[in-house]
Amino acid sequence: MVYKNQEIYLSFLRRLINYTHSDEFDHEGYKVLVKDICEYYRLAKGVTEFYPTQRMELLKQGEVLCDYDNGKGEKVLYRKRIITKAKAVIIGTLYVEDNDEIWSDEEMEQLDIMFRIIIGFVSRLRLLRKLEEFGFHDIDGYYNFRAFARFLDIANTENRLGGMAAFQIDLHNFTVVNQEIGRQNGDIVLRNYYNMLQEAIGDTGIVIRLGGDKFTGICDRKVKRKVFDLFAGVKVLYDEKNEKFVKVSAGAGVYMLPSPYVLKTPGDIMDKIMIAANAAKLQTEGAIIIYDDKMKNEKDRVKKVQGEFRKGLEKEEFLVYYQPKVDIQTRKLKGAEALCRWLKKGHIVPPMDFIPILEINNDICDLDFYMLDHVCRDIRRWLDEGREVVRISVNMSRKHLVDVDLLEHIMEIIDRNNVPHEYIEIELTETTTDVLFRDLKRVVSGLQEQGVYTAVDDFGMGYSSLNLIRDIPWNVLKVDKNFVPKNNEDEDSIVNIMFKHVIALAQDIGMECVIEGVETIDQLDVLRSNNCFIAQGYFFDRPLPVPEFEYRLDNKVYSEE
Ligand code: C2E
Ligand code: MG
Ligand code: MG
């Protein structure tokens, strides 16, 4: 059968070329065109295969699309395999009915030209779609920042950004989770947590991964509660077969978009949620911090401290102050805690103004080692001067716990300064997660073996648990002043009973109890009546600069008045 009708042939070509040149793709129109062509040439079926790479073709991982099928034939008339400039592979196959006549060379040439145009067009469409997919996802398949910006843009034109909640979250202790359950399972946890967020947000917003364990997103205020609950803490499955879960919580910075809200650039929203997210990092787990304009100043302060820290360390601007611990029966100096002060431009900066900031990026670890080193130098000097030395405690931030070499590092500093181990006590604060709990136990036991004392700091703040003192072999319990009953407290009040029991338990298992923040004689009386023996607080002394503390070392007894 010869198709001499040049007019029809040319009209098909014209219609095809229109498609290849238009930006708007009319899917229905295109399908009608393909059907017209197939019917005219009496083709039975037309199939295109698309593989993004040759390797994927080998693996048969691609898309197979049947553009037309009248169900009447399986005889291959024509098959074309094209490799595009982008190295994608497109294969087109045309089938005719089994009893179709033989086609002449001229007919085949007509068909070939037309079909090449179709394939070229289809491949361009598919590539565009792939490109779009890549453009809005990162290599692990999470939505990326471009997807976020696109969402904001669309929501902005639809005028529905006002009242939405934009957020940035950082998962808590995810390094530890990875260590504990392995990286691969860690990836599953991330993916599942992301899916849970996506599900909670639904189509009201979007969540994207910024990298690592950081996510950003935006959601409608109607689903806000559900989404925030996931930040506060949720069990995430990572091993379906054995039903294994891990608890995930996140610190979140949130910006509530005012209503109405007109977007200038996505950066406006990002800046604000980042500021709030950094503030959230300073808080305990699961904190959700809502942005307000005052935080901008806070951000500048954080930047300034982080910027000045290294120089300060080099110039040894950090000073060790010593706060005495006193035996309340004998009024004798029993020990001291080393507390850090930053002497900046002639002013003393208290630790609360810089330590939480240094904890954001683990700078605190270098400061703690610096403090330990300086304490050891002081002790060595005191010993060499023939002074009678007391045990000095040094604070170690809980940020150290993920450091597997922590123990070696501490011992290296003590031994380098040639300080007998029993003069050093390490103060660590309580932790909340099981994983950190185990690290804590490992570190504390290790220090004990070396003859270094250990103290649990700030007991009674936060989430004190009895497990903490029962399962970890501490030497010293440092009780926060808020845990100490007031003088006028009823004997049977819960505060009183708790305090009595904790002290009794600690003493039973051989722990030394130090009560912090003792300011008044009344407090001292409460301690006495509860058999507590050591107090640290303004009642005896504030943290003292070295010369004043040396005076205490040399004159150990506090007078009665
Ligand atoms: P901390 O380890 O619980 O230290 C006790 C804090 O209570 C000290 O505050 C001390 O000055 C204060 N204090 C002592 N007696 C009294 C009192 O009678 N009344 C009141 N109101 N407060 C009293 P400071 O020196 O401002 O340190 C605050 C916190 O900063 C410390 O709490 C500790 O967590 C941290 N810190 C200080 N130096 C270091 C350090 O070198 N490394 C680390 N990681 N943290 C440090
Ligand atoms: Mg302390
Ligand atoms: Mg304390």
PDB file of C-alpha atoms in Angstrom, residues 63-161:
ATOM      1  CA  GLU A  63       9.512   4.252  31.515  1.00  0.00           C
ATOM      2  CA  VAL A  64       7.577   2.372  28.862  1.00  0.00           C
ATOM      3  CA  LEU A  65       4.710   4.255  27.333  1.00  0.00           C
ATOM      4  CA  CYS A  66       2.169   2.896  24.913  1.00  0.00           C
ATOM      5  CA  ASP A  67       0.892   5.841  22.910  1.00  0.00           C
ATOM      6  CA  TYR A  68      -1.538   3.922  20.756  1.00  0.00           C
ATOM      7  CA  ASP A  69      -2.863   0.380  20.614  1.00  0.00           C
ATOM      8  CA  ASN A  70      -5.811  -0.904  18.593  1.00  0.00           C
ATOM      9  CA  GLY A  71      -5.254  -4.409  19.896  1.00  0.00           C
ATOM     10  CA  LYS A  72      -4.911  -5.941  16.458  1.00  0.00           C
ATOM     11  CA  GLY A  73      -1.258  -6.616  15.872  1.00  0.00           C
ATOM     12  CA  GLU A  74       2.109  -7.578  17.265  1.00  0.00           C
ATOM     13  CA  LYS A  75       4.261  -7.587  14.125  1.00  0.00           C
ATOM     14  CA  VAL A  76       7.174  -5.190  14.442  1.00  0.00           C
ATOM     15  CA  LEU A  77       7.357  -2.867  11.460  1.00  0.00           C
ATOM     16  CA  TYR A  78       9.948  -0.426  12.675  1.00  0.00           C
ATOM     17  CA  ARG A  79      12.258   0.023  15.620  1.00  0.00           C
ATOM     18  CA  LYS A  80      14.491   2.958  16.361  1.00  0.00           C
ATOM     19  CA  ARG A  81      16.972   3.414  19.228  1.00  0.00           C
ATOM     20  CA  ILE A  82      18.306   6.901  19.816  1.00  0.00           C
ATOM     21  CA  ILE A  83      20.870   8.128  22.312  1.00  0.00           C
ATOM     22  CA  THR A  84      20.258  11.783  23.114  1.00  0.00           C
ATOM     23  CA  LYS A  85      22.894  14.419  23.796  1.00  0.00           C
ATOM     24  CA  ALA A  86      22.183  13.990  27.508  1.00  0.00           C
ATOM     25  CA  LYS A  87      22.959  10.262  27.065  1.00  0.00           C
ATOM     26  CA  ALA A  88      19.374   9.200  27.641  1.00  0.00           C
ATOM     27  CA  VAL A  89      18.138   6.273  25.556  1.00  0.00           C
ATOM     28  CA  ILE A  90      14.847   6.374  23.678  1.00  0.00           C
ATOM     29  CA  ILE A  91      13.495   3.408  21.803  1.00  0.00           C
ATOM     30  CA  GLY A  92      10.469   3.665  19.591  1.00  0.00           C
ATOM     31  CA  THR A  93       8.689   0.601  18.211  1.00  0.00           C
ATOM     32  CA  LEU A  94       5.805   0.490  15.747  1.00  0.00           C
ATOM     33  CA  TYR A  95       3.654  -2.554  15.166  1.00  0.00           C
ATOM     34  CA  VAL A  96       1.347  -3.415  12.292  1.00  0.00           C
ATOM     35  CA  GLU A  97      -1.372  -5.984  11.904  1.00  0.00           C
ATOM     36  CA  ASP A  98      -0.011  -9.438  11.117  1.00  0.00           C
ATOM     37  CA  ASN A  99      -1.374  -9.517   7.581  1.00  0.00           C
ATOM     38  CA  ASP A 100      -0.171  -6.033   6.621  1.00  0.00           C
ATOM     39  CA  GLU A 101       1.473  -5.687   3.211  1.00  0.00           C
ATOM     40  CA  ILE A 102       5.158  -5.149   2.785  1.00  0.00           C
ATOM     41  CA  TRP A 103       6.088  -1.449   2.949  1.00  0.00           C
ATOM     42  CA  SER A 104       8.131   0.139   0.177  1.00  0.00           C
ATOM     43  CA  ASP A 105      11.386   1.991   0.882  1.00  0.00           C
ATOM     44  CA  GLU A 106       9.717   5.305   0.137  1.00  0.00           C
ATOM     45  CA  GLU A 107       6.940   4.610   2.626  1.00  0.00           C
ATOM     46  CA  MET A 108       9.404   3.592   5.249  1.00  0.00           C
ATOM     47  CA  GLU A 109      11.316   6.823   4.735  1.00  0.00           C
ATOM     48  CA  GLN A 110       8.159   8.930   5.262  1.00  0.00           C
ATOM     49  CA  LEU A 111       7.377   7.063   8.417  1.00  0.00           C
ATOM     50  CA  ASP A 112      10.962   7.299   9.615  1.00  0.00           C
ATOM     51  CA  ILE A 113      11.069  11.106   9.319  1.00  0.00           C
ATOM     52  CA  MET A 114       7.791  11.522  11.123  1.00  0.00           C
ATOM     53  CA  PHE A 115       8.740   9.094  13.829  1.00  0.00           C
ATOM     54  CA  ARG A 116      12.093  10.747  14.503  1.00  0.00           C
ATOM     55  CA  ILE A 117      10.277  13.999  15.137  1.00  0.00           C
ATOM     56  CA  ILE A 118       7.917  12.262  17.536  1.00  0.00           C
ATOM     57  CA  ILE A 119      10.743  10.576  19.422  1.00  0.00           C
ATOM     58  CA  GLY A 120      12.742  13.783  19.628  1.00  0.00           C
ATOM     59  CA  PHE A 121       9.750  15.561  21.037  1.00  0.00           C
ATOM     60  CA  VAL A 122       8.846  12.862  23.538  1.00  0.00           C
ATOM     61  CA  SER A 123      12.405  12.615  24.784  1.00  0.00           C
ATOM     62  CA  ARG A 124      12.591  16.355  25.347  1.00  0.00           C
ATOM     63  CA  LEU A 125       9.407  16.256  27.405  1.00  0.00           C
ATOM     64  CA  ARG A 126      10.638  13.386  29.514  1.00  0.00           C
ATOM     65  CA  LEU A 127      14.017  14.983  30.087  1.00  0.00           C
ATOM     66  CA  LEU A 128      12.354  18.183  31.193  1.00  0.00           C
ATOM     67  CA  ARG A 129      10.309  16.215  33.655  1.00  0.00           C
ATOM     68  CA  LYS A 130      13.391  14.393  34.978  1.00  0.00           C
ATOM     69  CA  LEU A 131      15.217  17.667  35.238  1.00  0.00           C
ATOM     70  CA  GLU A 132      12.366  19.085  37.236  1.00  0.00           C
ATOM     71  CA  GLU A 133      12.475  16.101  39.554  1.00  0.00           C
ATOM     72  CA  PHE A 134      16.213  16.503  40.067  1.00  0.00           C
ATOM     73  CA  GLY A 135      15.867  20.239  40.465  1.00  0.00           C
ATOM     74  CA  PHE A 136      13.490  20.002  43.401  1.00  0.00           C
ATOM     75  CA  HIS A 137      15.032  17.055  45.218  1.00  0.00           C
ATOM     76  CA  ASP A 138      18.416  16.363  46.757  1.00  0.00           C
ATOM     77  CA  ILE A 139      20.350  13.234  45.863  1.00  0.00           C
ATOM     78  CA  ASP A 140      18.588  11.238  48.554  1.00  0.00           C
ATOM     79  CA  GLY A 141      15.194  12.167  47.163  1.00  0.00           C
ATOM     80  CA  TYR A 142      14.177  14.698  49.834  1.00  0.00           C
ATOM     81  CA  TYR A 143      12.654  17.975  48.720  1.00  0.00           C
ATOM     82  CA  ASN A 144      15.308  20.670  48.574  1.00  0.00           C
ATOM     83  CA  PHE A 145      15.406  24.412  49.065  1.00  0.00           C
ATOM     84  CA  ARG A 146      14.231  25.133  45.515  1.00  0.00           C
ATOM     85  CA  ALA A 147      11.071  23.158  46.225  1.00  0.00           C
ATOM     86  CA  PHE A 148      10.553  25.269  49.352  1.00  0.00           C
ATOM     87  CA  ALA A 149      11.042  28.498  47.406  1.00  0.00           C
ATOM     88  CA  ARG A 150       8.643  27.292  44.727  1.00  0.00           C
ATOM     89  CA  PHE A 151       6.026  26.444  47.346  1.00  0.00           C
ATOM     90  CA  LEU A 152       6.369  29.885  48.926  1.00  0.00           C
ATOM     91  CA  ASP A 153       6.073  31.519  45.550  1.00  0.00           C
ATOM     92  CA  ILE A 154       2.880  29.680  44.675  1.00  0.00           C
ATOM     93  CA  ALA A 155       1.312  30.178  48.123  1.00  0.00           C
ATOM     94  CA  ASN A 156       2.226  33.849  47.907  1.00  0.00           C
ATOM     95  CA  THR A 157       0.455  34.363  44.596  1.00  0.00           C
ATOM     96  CA  GLU A 158      -2.553  32.550  46.035  1.00  0.00           C
ATOM     97  CA  ASN A 159      -2.388  34.908  49.012  1.00  0.00           C
ATOM     98  CA  ARG A 160      -2.420  32.188  51.648  1.00  0.00           C
ATOM     99  CA  LEU A 161       0.900  32.630  53.446  1.00  0.00           C
TER     100      LEU A 161
END
